[in-house]
mmCIF file of N, CA and C in Angstrom:
data_model
loop_
_atom_site.group_PDB
_atom_site.id
_atom_site.type_symbol
_atom_site.label_atom_id
_atom_site.label_comp_id
_atom_site.label_asym_id
_atom_site.label_seq_id
_atom_site.Cartn_x
_atom_site.Cartn_y
_atom_site.Cartn_z
ATOM 1 N N ALA E 107 4.156 6.976 1.154
ATOM 2 C CA ALA E 107 4.117 8.422 1.183
ATOM 3 C C ALA E 107 5.522 9.011 1.015
ATOM 4 N N ALA E 108 6.479 8.375 1.677
ATOM 5 C CA ALA E 108 7.856 8.854 1.547
ATOM 6 C C ALA E 108 8.334 8.717 0.099
ATOM 7 N N ARG E 109 7.870 7.678 -0.551
ATOM 8 C CA ARG E 109 8.248 7.470 -1.948
ATOM 9 C C ARG E 109 7.636 8.546 -2.843
ATOM 10 N N ALA E 110 6.364 8.883 -2.582
ATOM 11 C CA ALA E 110 5.712 9.955 -3.342
ATOM 12 C C ALA E 110 6.438 11.273 -3.128
ATOM 13 N N GLU E 111 6.852 11.521 -1.883
ATOM 14 C CA GLU E 111 7.583 12.759 -1.606
ATOM 15 C C GLU E 111 8.948 12.750 -2.295
ATOM 16 N N HIS E 112 9.563 11.587 -2.387
ATOM 17 C CA HIS E 112 10.843 11.490 -3.103
ATOM 18 C C HIS E 112 10.655 11.843 -4.587
ATOM 19 N N VAL E 113 9.578 11.339 -5.186
ATOM 20 C CA VAL E 113 9.290 11.661 -6.592
ATOM 21 C C VAL E 113 9.109 13.174 -6.747
ATOM 22 N N LEU E 114 8.417 13.793 -5.801
ATOM 23 C CA LEU E 114 8.242 15.244 -5.825
ATOM 24 C C LEU E 114 9.595 15.952 -5.775
ATOM 25 N N GLN E 115 10.486 15.493 -4.922
ATOM 26 C CA GLN E 115 11.816 16.102 -4.818
ATOM 27 C C GLN E 115 12.603 15.940 -6.123
ATOM 28 N N VAL E 116 12.478 14.785 -6.752
ATOM 29 C CA VAL E 116 13.144 14.562 -8.037
ATOM 30 C C VAL E 116 12.578 15.522 -9.092
ATOM 31 N N MET E 117 11.258 15.677 -9.095
ATOM 32 C CA MET E 117 10.628 16.616 -10.039
ATOM 33 C C MET E 117 11.146 18.034 -9.813
ATOM 34 N N LYS E 118 11.212 18.443 -8.548
ATOM 35 C CA LYS E 118 11.708 19.792 -8.240
ATOM 36 C C LYS E 118 13.131 19.974 -8.756
ATOM 37 N N GLN E 119 13.968 18.988 -8.517
ATOM 38 C CA GLN E 119 15.359 19.102 -8.947
ATOM 39 C C GLN E 119 15.469 19.152 -10.469
ATOM 40 N N ARG E 120 14.711 18.306 -11.165
ATOM 41 C CA ARG E 120 14.755 18.312 -12.631
ATOM 42 C C ARG E 120 14.270 19.645 -13.181
ATOM 43 N N TYR E 121 13.238 20.199 -12.535
ATOM 44 C CA TYR E 121 12.737 21.512 -12.956
ATOM 45 C C TYR E 121 13.802 22.584 -12.738
ATOM 46 N N LEU E 122 14.439 22.556 -11.564
ATOM 47 C CA LEU E 122 15.501 23.526 -11.279
ATOM 48 C C LEU E 122 16.678 23.368 -12.235
ATOM 49 N N ASP E 123 16.869 22.144 -12.730
ATOM 50 C CA ASP E 123 17.953 21.878 -13.691
ATOM 51 C C ASP E 123 17.563 22.260 -15.117
ATOM 52 N N GLY E 124 16.340 22.792 -15.299
ATOM 53 C CA GLY E 124 15.955 23.307 -16.607
ATOM 54 C C GLY E 124 14.919 22.510 -17.365
ATOM 55 N N ASP E 125 14.478 21.389 -16.850
ATOM 56 C CA ASP E 125 13.481 20.577 -17.552
ATOM 57 C C ASP E 125 12.088 21.037 -17.128
ATOM 58 N N THR E 126 11.493 21.920 -17.931
ATOM 59 C CA THR E 126 10.204 22.513 -17.567
ATOM 60 C C THR E 126 9.056 21.510 -17.600
ATOM 61 N N ASP E 127 9.253 20.352 -18.222
ATOM 62 C CA ASP E 127 8.221 19.311 -18.226
ATOM 63 C C ASP E 127 7.999 18.720 -16.831
ATOM 64 N N PHE E 128 8.937 18.937 -15.932
ATOM 65 C CA PHE E 128 8.860 18.360 -14.593
ATOM 66 C C PHE E 128 8.475 19.380 -13.522
ATOM 67 N N LYS E 129 7.899 20.487 -13.933
ATOM 68 C CA LYS E 129 7.543 21.524 -12.964
ATOM 69 C C LYS E 129 6.449 21.019 -12.015
ATOM 70 N N PRO E 130 6.757 20.915 -10.716
ATOM 71 C CA PRO E 130 5.715 20.506 -9.769
ATOM 72 C C PRO E 130 4.696 21.632 -9.611
ATOM 73 N N ASN E 131 3.436 21.257 -9.465
ATOM 74 C CA ASN E 131 2.393 22.260 -9.318
ATOM 75 C C ASN E 131 1.538 21.964 -8.081
ATOM 76 N N THR E 132 0.476 22.705 -7.932
ATOM 77 C CA THR E 132 -0.397 22.537 -6.767
ATOM 78 C C THR E 132 -0.926 21.115 -6.685
ATOM 79 N N ARG E 133 -1.363 20.583 -7.787
ATOM 80 C CA ARG E 133 -1.918 19.226 -7.796
ATOM 81 C C ARG E 133 -0.863 18.196 -7.405
ATOM 82 N N THR E 134 0.352 18.365 -7.884
ATOM 83 C CA THR E 134 1.430 17.444 -7.538
ATOM 84 C C THR E 134 1.664 17.438 -6.037
ATOM 85 N N HIS E 135 1.793 18.622 -5.472
ATOM 86 C CA HIS E 135 2.026 18.734 -4.032
ATOM 87 C C HIS E 135 0.847 18.194 -3.228
ATOM 88 N N THR E 136 -0.366 18.517 -3.657
ATOM 89 C CA THR E 136 -1.555 18.053 -2.942
ATOM 90 C C THR E 136 -1.640 16.527 -2.978
ATOM 91 N N SER E 137 -1.230 15.925 -4.076
ATOM 92 C CA SER E 137 -1.227 14.465 -4.175
ATOM 93 C C SER E 137 -0.261 13.843 -3.171
ATOM 94 N N VAL E 138 0.872 14.477 -2.967
ATOM 95 C CA VAL E 138 1.838 13.972 -1.991
ATOM 96 C C VAL E 138 1.283 14.148 -0.574
ATOM 97 N N VAL E 139 0.654 15.287 -0.307
ATOM 98 C CA VAL E 139 0.007 15.496 1.001
ATOM 99 C C VAL E 139 -1.046 14.414 1.218
ATOM 100 N N ASP E 140 -1.824 14.121 0.183
ATOM 101 C CA ASP E 140 -2.849 13.086 0.282
ATOM 102 C C ASP E 140 -2.231 11.709 0.550
ATOM 103 N N ALA E 141 -1.090 11.444 -0.046
ATOM 104 C CA ALA E 141 -0.398 10.172 0.218
ATOM 105 C C ALA E 141 -0.023 10.070 1.693
ATOM 106 N N TRP E 142 0.468 11.177 2.259
ATOM 107 C CA TRP E 142 0.776 11.193 3.692
ATOM 108 C C TRP E 142 -0.495 10.984 4.507
ATOM 109 N N ALA E 143 -1.590 11.623 4.095
ATOM 110 C CA ALA E 143 -2.855 11.498 4.825
ATOM 111 C C ALA E 143 -3.332 10.050 4.879
ATOM 112 N N LYS E 144 -3.118 9.328 3.802
ATOM 113 C CA LYS E 144 -3.590 7.946 3.718
ATOM 114 C C LYS E 144 -2.589 6.934 4.264
ATOM 115 N N SER E 145 -1.400 7.389 4.579
ATOM 116 C CA SER E 145 -0.343 6.454 4.969
ATOM 117 C C SER E 145 -0.497 5.886 6.370
ATOM 118 N N GLY E 146 -1.021 6.691 7.287
ATOM 119 C CA GLY E 146 -1.105 6.244 8.673
ATOM 120 C C GLY E 146 0.249 6.159 9.364
ATOM 121 N N GLU E 147 1.267 6.695 8.722
ATOM 122 C CA GLU E 147 2.617 6.623 9.282
ATOM 123 C C GLU E 147 2.820 7.647 10.390
ATOM 124 N N LYS E 148 3.753 7.347 11.264
ATOM 125 C CA LYS E 148 4.114 8.274 12.330
ATOM 126 C C LYS E 148 4.579 9.590 11.703
ATOM 127 N N GLY E 149 4.076 10.694 12.219
ATOM 128 C CA GLY E 149 4.486 12.001 11.732
ATOM 129 C C GLY E 149 3.853 12.432 10.417
ATOM 130 N N ALA E 150 2.846 11.707 9.945
ATOM 131 C CA ALA E 150 2.239 12.021 8.641
ATOM 132 C C ALA E 150 1.629 13.420 8.613
ATOM 133 N N ALA E 151 0.929 13.797 9.669
ATOM 134 C CA ALA E 151 0.307 15.126 9.697
ATOM 135 C C ALA E 151 1.374 16.219 9.678
ATOM 136 N N LYS E 152 2.445 15.987 10.388
ATOM 137 C CA LYS E 152 3.542 16.966 10.430
ATOM 138 C C LYS E 152 4.172 17.124 9.047
ATOM 139 N N ARG E 153 4.407 16.002 8.359
ATOM 140 C CA ARG E 153 4.987 16.069 7.006
ATOM 141 C C ARG E 153 4.024 16.785 6.058
ATOM 142 N N ALA E 154 2.732 16.499 6.195
ATOM 143 C CA ALA E 154 1.739 17.149 5.337
ATOM 144 C C ALA E 154 1.760 18.663 5.541
ATOM 145 N N GLU E 155 1.825 19.085 6.804
ATOM 146 C CA GLU E 155 1.874 20.522 7.086
ATOM 147 C C GLU E 155 3.166 21.130 6.545
ATOM 148 N N GLN E 156 4.272 20.420 6.633
ATOM 149 C CA GLN E 156 5.538 20.942 6.125
ATOM 150 C C GLN E 156 5.471 21.161 4.616
ATOM 151 N N ILE E 157 4.819 20.255 3.917
ATOM 152 C CA ILE E 157 4.670 20.421 2.463
ATOM 153 C C ILE E 157 3.809 21.646 2.168
ATOM 154 N N LEU E 158 2.709 21.806 2.907
ATOM 155 C CA LEU E 158 1.874 22.994 2.741
ATOM 156 C C LEU E 158 2.672 24.265 3.017
ATOM 157 N N ASN E 159 3.416 24.283 4.103
ATOM 158 C CA ASN E 159 4.208 25.471 4.448
ATOM 159 C C ASN E 159 5.251 25.774 3.382
ATOM 160 N N ASN E 160 5.838 24.730 2.805
ATOM 161 C CA ASN E 160 6.803 24.915 1.724
ATOM 162 C C ASN E 160 6.120 25.523 0.506
ATOM 163 N N MET E 161 4.913 25.063 0.205
ATOM 164 C CA MET E 161 4.152 25.625 -0.918
ATOM 165 C C MET E 161 3.848 27.099 -0.669
ATOM 166 N N ILE E 162 3.429 27.419 0.547
ATOM 167 C CA ILE E 162 3.104 28.807 0.885
ATOM 168 C C ILE E 162 4.345 29.679 0.722
ATOM 169 N N SER E 163 5.465 29.231 1.244
ATOM 170 C CA SER E 163 6.715 30.001 1.145
ATOM 171 C C SER E 163 7.137 30.192 -0.307
ATOM 172 N N THR E 164 7.051 29.128 -1.076
ATOM 173 C CA THR E 164 7.437 29.203 -2.488
ATOM 174 C C THR E 164 6.520 30.156 -3.242
ATOM 175 N N TYR E 165 5.231 30.055 -2.989
ATOM 176 C CA TYR E 165 4.291 30.952 -3.658
ATOM 177 C C TYR E 165 4.546 32.407 -3.265
ATOM 178 N N GLU E 166 4.743 32.647 -1.983
ATOM 179 C CA GLU E 166 4.973 34.026 -1.529
ATOM 180 C C GLU E 166 6.268 34.597 -2.103
ATOM 181 N N ALA E 167 7.259 33.755 -2.324
ATOM 182 C CA ALA E 167 8.535 34.213 -2.874
ATOM 183 C C ALA E 167 8.453 34.475 -4.375
ATOM 184 N N ASN E 168 7.697 33.646 -5.092
ATOM 185 C CA ASN E 168 7.699 33.715 -6.557
ATOM 186 C C ASN E 168 6.398 34.210 -7.176
ATOM 187 N N ARG E 169 5.315 34.182 -6.410
ATOM 188 C CA ARG E 169 3.982 34.536 -6.913
ATOM 189 C C ARG E 169 3.599 33.720 -8.143
ATOM 190 N N ASP E 170 4.070 32.477 -8.195
ATOM 191 C CA ASP E 170 3.748 31.580 -9.297
ATOM 192 C C ASP E 170 2.416 30.891 -8.983
ATOM 193 N N PRO E 171 1.369 31.183 -9.743
ATOM 194 C CA PRO E 171 0.056 30.594 -9.444
ATOM 195 C C PRO E 171 0.024 29.072 -9.571
ATOM 196 N N ASP E 172 0.995 28.499 -10.292
ATOM 197 C CA ASP E 172 1.033 27.040 -10.451
ATOM 198 C C ASP E 172 1.353 26.312 -9.147
ATOM 199 N N ILE E 173 1.906 27.003 -8.162
ATOM 200 C CA ILE E 173 2.314 26.378 -6.907
ATOM 201 C C ILE E 173 1.461 26.846 -5.730
ATOM 202 N N LYS E 174 0.501 27.718 -6.003
ATOM 203 C CA LYS E 174 -0.314 28.274 -4.919
ATOM 204 C C LYS E 174 -1.191 27.189 -4.281
ATOM 205 N N PRO E 175 -1.095 27.020 -2.965
ATOM 206 C CA PRO E 175 -1.971 26.050 -2.302
ATOM 207 C C PRO E 175 -3.426 26.486 -2.407
ATOM 208 N N ASN E 176 -4.327 25.523 -2.417
ATOM 209 C CA ASN E 176 -5.747 25.834 -2.507
ATOM 210 C C ASN E 176 -6.508 25.092 -1.403
ATOM 211 N N VAL E 177 -7.825 25.198 -1.445
ATOM 212 C CA VAL E 177 -8.636 24.575 -0.395
ATOM 213 C C VAL E 177 -8.444 23.057 -0.392
ATOM 214 N N HIS E 178 -8.183 22.460 -1.543
ATOM 215 C CA HIS E 178 -7.963 21.009 -1.602
ATOM 216 C C HIS E 178 -6.674 20.628 -0.885
ATOM 217 N N THR E 179 -5.663 21.466 -1.018
ATOM 218 C CA THR E 179 -4.403 21.222 -0.313
ATOM 219 C C THR E 179 -4.631 21.298 1.194
ATOM 220 N N ALA E 180 -5.323 22.339 1.624
ATOM 221 C CA ALA E 180 -5.607 22.493 3.056
ATOM 222 C C ALA E 180 -6.441 21.322 3.567
ATOM 223 N N ASN E 181 -7.430 20.903 2.801
ATOM 224 C CA ASN E 181 -8.253 19.770 3.204
ATOM 225 C C ASN E 181 -7.441 18.489 3.301
ATOM 226 N N ALA E 182 -6.482 18.305 2.404
ATOM 227 C CA ALA E 182 -5.644 17.110 2.450
ATOM 228 C C ALA E 182 -4.794 17.096 3.722
ATOM 229 N N VAL E 183 -4.283 18.265 4.121
ATOM 230 C CA VAL E 183 -3.520 18.342 5.371
ATOM 231 C C VAL E 183 -4.436 18.018 6.552
ATOM 232 N N CYS E 184 -5.630 18.572 6.540
ATOM 233 C CA CYS E 184 -6.578 18.281 7.623
ATOM 234 C C CYS E 184 -6.944 16.802 7.659
ATOM 235 N N ASN E 185 -7.035 16.171 6.492
ATOM 236 C CA ASN E 185 -7.263 14.719 6.450
ATOM 237 C C ASN E 185 -6.116 13.967 7.105
ATOM 238 N N ALA E 186 -4.898 14.415 6.852
ATOM 239 C CA ALA E 186 -3.740 13.768 7.479
ATOM 240 C C ALA E 186 -3.860 13.855 8.996
ATOM 241 N N CYS E 187 -4.384 14.966 9.469
ATOM 242 C CA CYS E 187 -4.587 15.143 10.912
ATOM 243 C C CYS E 187 -5.704 14.244 11.416
ATOM 244 N N ALA E 188 -6.800 14.223 10.685
ATOM 245 C CA ALA E 188 -7.976 13.457 11.118
ATOM 246 C C ALA E 188 -7.715 11.956 11.147
ATOM 247 N N PHE E 189 -6.854 11.492 10.260
ATOM 248 C CA PHE E 189 -6.608 10.053 10.172
ATOM 249 C C PHE E 189 -5.294 9.638 10.826
ATOM 250 N N THR E 190 -4.815 10.452 11.749
ATOM 251 C CA THR E 190 -3.599 10.114 12.493
ATOM 252 C C THR E 190 -3.856 8.851 13.308
ATOM 253 N N LYS E 191 -3.041 7.847 13.080
ATOM 254 C CA LYS E 191 -3.237 6.563 13.755
ATOM 255 C C LYS E 191 -2.392 6.413 15.010
ATOM 256 N N MET E 192 -1.287 7.124 15.061
ATOM 257 C CA MET E 192 -0.389 6.994 16.204
ATOM 258 C C MET E 192 -0.895 7.865 17.350
ATOM 259 N N GLU E 193 -1.166 7.236 18.459
ATOM 260 C CA GLU E 193 -1.705 7.939 19.625
ATOM 261 C C GLU E 193 -0.852 9.139 20.012
ATOM 262 N N GLU E 194 0.466 8.969 19.999
ATOM 263 C CA GLU E 194 1.360 10.052 20.418
ATOM 264 C C GLU E 194 1.379 11.235 19.446
ATOM 265 N N ASP E 195 0.899 11.026 18.219
ATOM 266 C CA ASP E 195 0.853 12.104 17.217
ATOM 267 C C ASP E 195 -0.441 12.914 17.278
ATOM 268 N N ARG E 196 -1.454 12.412 17.956
ATOM 269 C CA ARG E 196 -2.779 13.041 17.904
ATOM 270 C C ARG E 196 -2.836 14.455 18.464
ATOM 271 N N PRO E 197 -2.217 14.766 19.610
ATOM 272 C CA PRO E 197 -2.288 16.160 20.086
ATOM 273 C C PRO E 197 -1.701 17.154 19.084
ATOM 274 N N GLU E 198 -0.555 16.803 18.512
ATOM 275 C CA GLU E 198 0.058 17.691 17.516
ATOM 276 C C GLU E 198 -0.799 17.766 16.251
ATOM 277 N N ALA E 199 -1.386 16.658 15.858
ATOM 278 C CA ALA E 199 -2.243 16.645 14.661
ATOM 279 C C ALA E 199 -3.434 17.582 14.842
ATOM 280 N N LEU E 200 -3.988 17.608 16.030
ATOM 281 C CA LEU E 200 -5.107 18.519 16.297
ATOM 282 C C LEU E 200 -4.657 19.971 16.189
ATOM 283 N N GLN E 201 -3.492 20.278 16.716
ATOM 284 C CA GLN E 201 -2.951 21.640 16.611
ATOM 285 C C GLN E 201 -2.714 22.021 15.152
ATOM 286 N N ILE E 202 -2.189 21.086 14.384
ATOM 287 C CA ILE E 202 -1.944 21.335 12.957
ATOM 288 C C ILE E 202 -3.262 21.622 12.242
ATOM 289 N N ALA E 203 -4.276 20.818 12.520
ATOM 290 C CA ALA E 203 -5.578 21.011 11.871
ATOM 291 C C ALA E 203 -6.126 22.406 12.153
ATOM 292 N N PHE E 204 -6.004 22.859 13.395
ATOM 293 C CA PHE E 204 -6.477 24.202 13.729
ATOM 294 C C PHE E 204 -5.645 25.282 13.029
ATOM 295 N N ARG E 205 -4.324 25.081 12.957
ATOM 296 C CA ARG E 205 -3.470 26.059 12.255
ATOM 297 C C ARG E 205 -3.856 26.155 10.786
ATOM 298 N N VAL E 206 -4.078 25.007 10.149
ATOM 299 C CA VAL E 206 -4.424 24.995 8.726
ATOM 300 C C VAL E 206 -5.796 25.635 8.511
ATOM 301 N N PHE E 207 -6.749 25.312 9.369
ATOM 302 C CA PHE E 207 -8.070 25.927 9.248
ATOM 303 C C PHE E 207 -7.972 27.442 9.433
ATOM 304 N N ASP E 208 -7.200 27.875 10.416
ATOM 305 C CA ASP E 208 -7.019 29.320 10.630
ATOM 306 C C ASP E 208 -6.374 29.975 9.417
ATOM 307 N N TRP E 209 -5.356 29.336 8.850
ATOM 308 C CA TRP E 209 -4.702 29.872 7.654
ATOM 309 C C TRP E 209 -5.716 29.984 6.518
ATOM 310 N N LEU E 210 -6.458 28.914 6.292
ATOM 311 C CA LEU E 210 -7.437 28.901 5.209
ATOM 312 C C LEU E 210 -8.490 29.997 5.407
ATOM 313 N N SER E 211 -8.902 30.192 6.627
ATOM 314 C CA SER E 211 -9.934 31.184 6.935
ATOM 315 C C SER E 211 -9.467 32.619 6.717
ATOM 316 N N THR E 212 -8.164 32.834 6.700
ATOM 317 C CA THR E 212 -7.634 34.181 6.514
ATOM 318 C C THR E 212 -7.272 34.499 5.067
ATOM 319 N N GLN E 213 -7.435 33.545 4.180
ATOM 320 C CA GLN E 213 -7.069 33.774 2.784
ATOM 321 C C GLN E 213 -8.155 34.580 2.083
ATOM 322 N N PRO E 214 -7.768 35.680 1.439
ATOM 323 C CA PRO E 214 -8.778 36.550 0.820
ATOM 324 C C PRO E 214 -9.439 35.941 -0.415
ATOM 325 N N ASP E 215 -8.772 34.991 -1.063
ATOM 326 C CA ASP E 215 -9.293 34.466 -2.324
ATOM 327 C C ASP E 215 -9.739 33.011 -2.243
ATOM 328 N N MET E 216 -9.854 32.470 -1.037
ATOM 329 C CA MET E 216 -10.388 31.118 -0.872
ATOM 330 C C MET E 216 -10.977 31.002 0.518
ATOM 331 N N GLU E 217 -11.799 30.012 0.688
ATOM 332 C CA GLU E 217 -12.429 29.812 1.992
ATOM 333 C C GLU E 217 -12.696 28.326 2.188
ATOM 334 N N PRO E 218 -12.900 27.934 3.422
ATOM 335 C CA PRO E 218 -13.242 26.525 3.665
ATOM 336 C C PRO E 218 -14.481 26.151 2.856
ATOM 337 N N ASP E 219 -14.512 24.934 2.360
ATOM 338 C CA ASP E 219 -15.673 24.479 1.604
ATOM 339 C C ASP E 219 -16.466 23.464 2.426
ATOM 340 N N SER E 220 -17.489 22.913 1.837
ATOM 341 C CA SER E 220 -18.337 21.981 2.588
ATOM 342 C C SER E 220 -17.547 20.769 3.053
ATOM 343 N N TYR E 221 -16.578 20.328 2.264
ATOM 344 C CA TYR E 221 -15.759 19.184 2.670
ATOM 345 C C TYR E 221 -14.908 19.526 3.899
ATOM 346 N N THR E 222 -14.392 20.741 3.947
ATOM 347 C CA THR E 222 -13.566 21.166 5.078
ATOM 348 C C THR E 222 -14.311 20.931 6.391
ATOM 349 N N PHE E 223 -15.576 21.216 6.404
ATOM 350 C CA PHE E 223 -16.362 21.122 7.635
ATOM 351 C C PHE E 223 -16.779 19.694 7.978
ATOM 352 N N THR E 224 -16.518 18.751 7.079
ATOM 353 C CA THR E 224 -16.852 17.350 7.366
ATOM 354 C C THR E 224 -15.658 16.555 7.864
ATOM 355 N N ILE E 225 -14.464 17.144 7.812
ATOM 356 C CA ILE E 225 -13.253 16.415 8.207
ATOM 357 C C ILE E 225 -13.234 16.252 9.707
#
């Protein structure tokens, strides 16, 4: 997961340096969140939420639809919470899951889907 996030950071830097072929988008970010969800590593849910929060901040600053988080992104963060393997991470993972669900529920142009309710 850390390696996937490193690739994302490299893509961001190349894009900022002018290479538009490397523009990270919603799918790119969601894939990295999913890598964290499947990793089982300590702090995975926290890293997943940080990526989501970064996407939200970037979207709010630029209004670029290519970076706007969607229900799949939120579901991937919730998966990271649901599959937390480290006992000491579980209380925080539960809090993160509720924060993400609350955020998703307040979005005017998206809503939790059937998968959201199965996590």
